[in-house]
PDB file of C-alpha atoms in Angstrom:
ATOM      1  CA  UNK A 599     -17.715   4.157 -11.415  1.00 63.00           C
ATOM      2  CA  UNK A 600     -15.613   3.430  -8.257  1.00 77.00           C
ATOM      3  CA  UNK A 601     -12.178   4.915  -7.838  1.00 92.00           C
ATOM      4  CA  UNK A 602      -9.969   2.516  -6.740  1.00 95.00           C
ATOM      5  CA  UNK A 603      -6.171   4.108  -5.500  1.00 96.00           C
ATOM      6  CA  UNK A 604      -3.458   1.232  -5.634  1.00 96.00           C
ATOM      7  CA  UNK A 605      -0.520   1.856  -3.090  1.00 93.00           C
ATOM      8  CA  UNK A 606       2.502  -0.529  -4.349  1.00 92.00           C
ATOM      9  CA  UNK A 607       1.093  -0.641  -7.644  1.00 95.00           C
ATOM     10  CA  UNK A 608       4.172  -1.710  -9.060  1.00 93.00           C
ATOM     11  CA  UNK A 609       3.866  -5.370  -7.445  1.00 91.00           C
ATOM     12  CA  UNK A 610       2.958  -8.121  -9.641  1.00 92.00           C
ATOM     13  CA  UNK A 611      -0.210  -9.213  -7.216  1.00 91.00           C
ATOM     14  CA  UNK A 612      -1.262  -5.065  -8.163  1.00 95.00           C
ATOM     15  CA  UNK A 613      -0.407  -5.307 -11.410  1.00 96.00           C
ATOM     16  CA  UNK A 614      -2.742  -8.624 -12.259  1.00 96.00           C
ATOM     17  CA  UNK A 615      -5.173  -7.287 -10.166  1.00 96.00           C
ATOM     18  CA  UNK A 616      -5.441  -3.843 -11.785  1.00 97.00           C
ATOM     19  CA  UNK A 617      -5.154  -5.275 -15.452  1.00 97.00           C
ATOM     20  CA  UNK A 618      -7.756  -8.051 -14.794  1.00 97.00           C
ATOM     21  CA  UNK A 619     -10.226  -5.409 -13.454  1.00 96.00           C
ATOM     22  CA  UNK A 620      -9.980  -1.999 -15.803  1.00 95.00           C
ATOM     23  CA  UNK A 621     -12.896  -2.774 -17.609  1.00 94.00           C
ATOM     24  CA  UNK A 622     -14.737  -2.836 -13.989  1.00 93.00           C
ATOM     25  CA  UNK A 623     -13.246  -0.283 -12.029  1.00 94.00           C
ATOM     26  CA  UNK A 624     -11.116   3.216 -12.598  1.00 96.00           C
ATOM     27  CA  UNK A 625      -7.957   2.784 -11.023  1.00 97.00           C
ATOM     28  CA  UNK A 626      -5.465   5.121  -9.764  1.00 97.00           C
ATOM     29  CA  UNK A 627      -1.848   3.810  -9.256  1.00 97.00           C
ATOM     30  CA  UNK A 628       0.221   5.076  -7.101  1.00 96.00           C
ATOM     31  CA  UNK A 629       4.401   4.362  -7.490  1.00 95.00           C
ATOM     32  CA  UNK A 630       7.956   4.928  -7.101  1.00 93.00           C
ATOM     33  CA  UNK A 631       9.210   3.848  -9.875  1.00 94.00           C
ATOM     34  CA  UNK A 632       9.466   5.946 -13.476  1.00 96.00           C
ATOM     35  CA  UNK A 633       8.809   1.891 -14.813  1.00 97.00           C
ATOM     36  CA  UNK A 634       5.580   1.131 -13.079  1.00 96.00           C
ATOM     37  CA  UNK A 635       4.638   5.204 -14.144  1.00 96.00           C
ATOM     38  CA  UNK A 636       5.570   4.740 -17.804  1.00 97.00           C
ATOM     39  CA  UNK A 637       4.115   1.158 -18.244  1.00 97.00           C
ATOM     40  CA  UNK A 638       0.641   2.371 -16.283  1.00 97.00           C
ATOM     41  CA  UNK A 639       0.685   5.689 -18.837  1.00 96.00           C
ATOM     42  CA  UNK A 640       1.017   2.747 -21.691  1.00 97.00           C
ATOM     43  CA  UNK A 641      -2.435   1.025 -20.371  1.00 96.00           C
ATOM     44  CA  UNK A 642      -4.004   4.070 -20.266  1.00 96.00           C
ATOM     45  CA  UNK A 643      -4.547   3.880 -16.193  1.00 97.00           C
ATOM     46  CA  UNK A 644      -4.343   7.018 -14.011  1.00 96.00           C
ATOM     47  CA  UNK A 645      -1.119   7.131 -12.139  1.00 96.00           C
ATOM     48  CA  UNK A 646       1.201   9.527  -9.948  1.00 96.00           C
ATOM     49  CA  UNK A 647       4.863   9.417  -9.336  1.00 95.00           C
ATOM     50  CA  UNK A 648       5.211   9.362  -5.041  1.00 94.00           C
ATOM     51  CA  UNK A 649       8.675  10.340  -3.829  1.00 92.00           C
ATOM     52  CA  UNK A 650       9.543   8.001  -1.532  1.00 89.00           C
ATOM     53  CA  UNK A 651       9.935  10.799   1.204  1.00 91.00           C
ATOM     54  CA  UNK A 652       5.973  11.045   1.208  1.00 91.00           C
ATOM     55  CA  UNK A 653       5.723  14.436   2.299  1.00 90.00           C
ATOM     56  CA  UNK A 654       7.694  16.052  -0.404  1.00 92.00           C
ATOM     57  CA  UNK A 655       4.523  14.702  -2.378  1.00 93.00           C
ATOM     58  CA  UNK A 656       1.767  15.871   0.143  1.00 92.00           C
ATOM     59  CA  UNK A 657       0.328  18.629  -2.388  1.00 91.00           C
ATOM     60  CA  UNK A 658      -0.497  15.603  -5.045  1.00 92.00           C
ATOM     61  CA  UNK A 659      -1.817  13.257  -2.973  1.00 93.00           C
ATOM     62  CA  UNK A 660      -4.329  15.353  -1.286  1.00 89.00           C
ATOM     63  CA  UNK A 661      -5.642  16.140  -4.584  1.00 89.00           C
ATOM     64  CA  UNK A 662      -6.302  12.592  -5.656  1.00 93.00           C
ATOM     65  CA  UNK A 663      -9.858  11.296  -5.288  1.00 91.00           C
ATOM     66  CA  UNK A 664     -11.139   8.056  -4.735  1.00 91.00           C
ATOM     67  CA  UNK A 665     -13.117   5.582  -2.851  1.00 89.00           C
ATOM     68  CA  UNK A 666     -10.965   2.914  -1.836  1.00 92.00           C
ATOM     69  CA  UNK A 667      -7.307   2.721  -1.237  1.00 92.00           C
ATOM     70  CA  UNK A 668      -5.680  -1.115  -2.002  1.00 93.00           C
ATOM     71  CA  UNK A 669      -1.932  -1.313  -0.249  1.00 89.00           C
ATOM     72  CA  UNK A 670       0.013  -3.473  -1.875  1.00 89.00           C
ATOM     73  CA  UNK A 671       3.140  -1.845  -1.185  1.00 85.00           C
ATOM     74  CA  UNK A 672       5.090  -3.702   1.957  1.00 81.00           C
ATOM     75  CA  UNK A 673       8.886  -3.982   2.781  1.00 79.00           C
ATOM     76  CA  UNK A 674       8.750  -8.038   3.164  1.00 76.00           C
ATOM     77  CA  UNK A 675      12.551  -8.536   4.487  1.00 76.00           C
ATOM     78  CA  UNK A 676      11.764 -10.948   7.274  1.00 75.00           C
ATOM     79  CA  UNK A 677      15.750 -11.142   8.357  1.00 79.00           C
ATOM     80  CA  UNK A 678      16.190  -9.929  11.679  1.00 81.00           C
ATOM     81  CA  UNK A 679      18.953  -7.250  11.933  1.00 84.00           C
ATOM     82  CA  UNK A 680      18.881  -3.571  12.001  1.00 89.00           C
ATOM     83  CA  UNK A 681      18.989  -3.032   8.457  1.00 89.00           C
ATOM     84  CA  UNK A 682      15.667  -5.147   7.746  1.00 84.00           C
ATOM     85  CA  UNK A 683      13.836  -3.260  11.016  1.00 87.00           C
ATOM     86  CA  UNK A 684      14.622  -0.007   9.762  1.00 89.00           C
ATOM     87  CA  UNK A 685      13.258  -0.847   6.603  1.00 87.00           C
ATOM     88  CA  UNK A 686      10.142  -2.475   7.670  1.00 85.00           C
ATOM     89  CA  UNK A 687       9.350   0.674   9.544  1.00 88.00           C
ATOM     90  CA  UNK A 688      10.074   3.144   7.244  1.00 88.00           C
ATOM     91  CA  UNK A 689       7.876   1.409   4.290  1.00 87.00           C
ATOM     92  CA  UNK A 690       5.180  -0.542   6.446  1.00 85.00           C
ATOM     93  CA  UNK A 691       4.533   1.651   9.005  1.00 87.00           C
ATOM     94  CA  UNK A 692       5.341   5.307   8.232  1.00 90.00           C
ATOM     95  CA  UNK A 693       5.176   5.291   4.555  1.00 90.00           C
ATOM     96  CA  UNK A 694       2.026   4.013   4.407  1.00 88.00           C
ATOM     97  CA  UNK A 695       0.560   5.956   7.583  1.00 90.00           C
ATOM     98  CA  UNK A 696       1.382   9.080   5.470  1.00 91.00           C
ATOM     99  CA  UNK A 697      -0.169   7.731   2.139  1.00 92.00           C
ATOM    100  CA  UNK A 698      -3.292   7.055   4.132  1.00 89.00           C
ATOM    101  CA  UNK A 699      -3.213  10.530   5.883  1.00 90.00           C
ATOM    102  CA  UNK A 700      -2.570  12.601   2.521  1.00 91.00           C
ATOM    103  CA  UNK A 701      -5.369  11.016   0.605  1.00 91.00           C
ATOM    104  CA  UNK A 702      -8.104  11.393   3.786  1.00 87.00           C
ATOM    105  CA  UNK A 703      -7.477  15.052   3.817  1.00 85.00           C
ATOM    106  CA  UNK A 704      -9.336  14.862   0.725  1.00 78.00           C
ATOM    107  CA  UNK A 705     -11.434  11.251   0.235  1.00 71.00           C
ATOM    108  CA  UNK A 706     -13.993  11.635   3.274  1.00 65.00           C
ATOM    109  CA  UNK A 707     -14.890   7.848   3.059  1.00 79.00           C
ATOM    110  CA  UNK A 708     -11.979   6.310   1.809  1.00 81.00           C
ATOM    111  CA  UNK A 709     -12.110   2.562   2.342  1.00 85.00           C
ATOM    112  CA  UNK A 710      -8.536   1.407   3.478  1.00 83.00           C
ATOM    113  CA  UNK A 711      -7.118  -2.657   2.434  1.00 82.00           C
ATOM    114  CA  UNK A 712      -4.343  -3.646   3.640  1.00 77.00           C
ATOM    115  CA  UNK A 713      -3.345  -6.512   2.068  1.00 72.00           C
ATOM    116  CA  UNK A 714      -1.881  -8.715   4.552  1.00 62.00           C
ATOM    117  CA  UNK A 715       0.501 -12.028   4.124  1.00 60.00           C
ATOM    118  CA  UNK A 716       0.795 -15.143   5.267  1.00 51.00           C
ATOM    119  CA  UNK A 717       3.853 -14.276   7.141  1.00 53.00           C
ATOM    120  CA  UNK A 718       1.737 -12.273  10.076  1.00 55.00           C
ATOM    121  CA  UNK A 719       0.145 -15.175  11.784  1.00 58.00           C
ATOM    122  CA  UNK A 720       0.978 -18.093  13.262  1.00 57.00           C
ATOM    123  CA  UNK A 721      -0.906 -20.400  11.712  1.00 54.00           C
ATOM    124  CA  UNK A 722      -1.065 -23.194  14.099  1.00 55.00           C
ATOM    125  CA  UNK A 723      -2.663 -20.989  16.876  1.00 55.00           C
ATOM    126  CA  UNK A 724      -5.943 -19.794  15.845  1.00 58.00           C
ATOM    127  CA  UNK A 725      -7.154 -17.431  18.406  1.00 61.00           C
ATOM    128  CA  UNK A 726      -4.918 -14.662  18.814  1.00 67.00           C
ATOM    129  CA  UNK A 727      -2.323 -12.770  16.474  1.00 65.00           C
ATOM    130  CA  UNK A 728       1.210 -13.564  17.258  1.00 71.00           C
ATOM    131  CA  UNK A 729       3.812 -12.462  14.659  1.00 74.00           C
ATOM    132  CA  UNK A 730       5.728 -14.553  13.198  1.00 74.00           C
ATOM    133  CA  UNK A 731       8.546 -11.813  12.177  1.00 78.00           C
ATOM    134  CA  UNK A 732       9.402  -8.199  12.740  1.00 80.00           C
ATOM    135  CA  UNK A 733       7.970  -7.510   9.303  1.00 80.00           C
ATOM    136  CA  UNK A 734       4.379  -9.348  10.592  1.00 78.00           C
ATOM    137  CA  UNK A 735       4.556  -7.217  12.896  1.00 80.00           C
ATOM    138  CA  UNK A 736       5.018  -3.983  11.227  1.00 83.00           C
ATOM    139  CA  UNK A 737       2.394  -4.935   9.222  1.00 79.00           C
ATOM    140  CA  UNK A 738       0.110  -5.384  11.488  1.00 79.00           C
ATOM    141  CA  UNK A 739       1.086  -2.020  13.437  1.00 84.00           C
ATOM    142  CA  UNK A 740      -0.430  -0.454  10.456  1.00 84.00           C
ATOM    143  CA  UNK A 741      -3.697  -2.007  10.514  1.00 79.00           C
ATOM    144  CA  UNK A 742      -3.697  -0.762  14.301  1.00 80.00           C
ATOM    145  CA  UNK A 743      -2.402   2.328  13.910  1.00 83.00           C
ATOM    146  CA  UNK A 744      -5.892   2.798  11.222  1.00 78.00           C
ATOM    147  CA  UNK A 745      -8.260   1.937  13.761  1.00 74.00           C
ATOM    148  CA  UNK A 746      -7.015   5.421  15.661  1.00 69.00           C
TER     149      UNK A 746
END
């Protein structure tokens, strides 16, 4: 059976997604939050407490193994001040750089979705990406920042 790792598993998009699927799939959810942990442990799901400073949980996520990783987990503040940047960097960018790099170390193929939002395009152009906020942006940093 596939392993499928959900980043941001707390969300309710990851939640439907993982419920309506656990007869198909083995899941492993990935969270913050003692909540998400507690109510995953309650449907019998795999799951892992992350800090939020990633690298303090480096040794755990290495030793998870699975074949794709789903990111639901995005900082979707689309204000504009420094509050909202910093945030959208920290959780779009690095967090989930380092979620990606600690579970390759041991996942040789690991098949990377990043779920993306209607925020990132411009939807009345069609041909090239402009962002429509800092936070499309950030998002889409990730996606390029993958492709290295």
């Amino acid at each position: 059976m596939n392993k499928i790792i959900i980043n941001g598993s707390g969300s309710y998009l990851a939640k439907k997604f993982i419920l309506s699927n656990k007869n198909k799939y083995e899941f492993i959810a990935l969270t913050t939050s003692q909540r998400v942990l507690n109510f995953y442990k309650k449907e019998k799901i795999s799951s892992y407490k992350i800090n939020k400073d990633v690298n303090r949980s480096s040794k755990i996520l290495s030793k998870i193994k699975g074949n794709t990783l789903i990111n639901f987990a995005a900082s979707t503040d689309t204000n504009l001040n420094e509050k909202s940047i910093e945030k959208n960097i920290n959780v779009n960018i690095l967090y989930n750089s380092l979620i990606v790099f600690y579970l390759s170390k041991n996942n040789n193929k690991l098949i990377f979705l990043n779920l993306l939002s209607f925020y990132q395009y411009n939807l009345i152009k069609e041909k090239n990406f402009e962002p429509n906020s800092f936070y499309a942006s950030s998002k889409q940093s990730l996606q390029n920042i993958l492709y290295f």
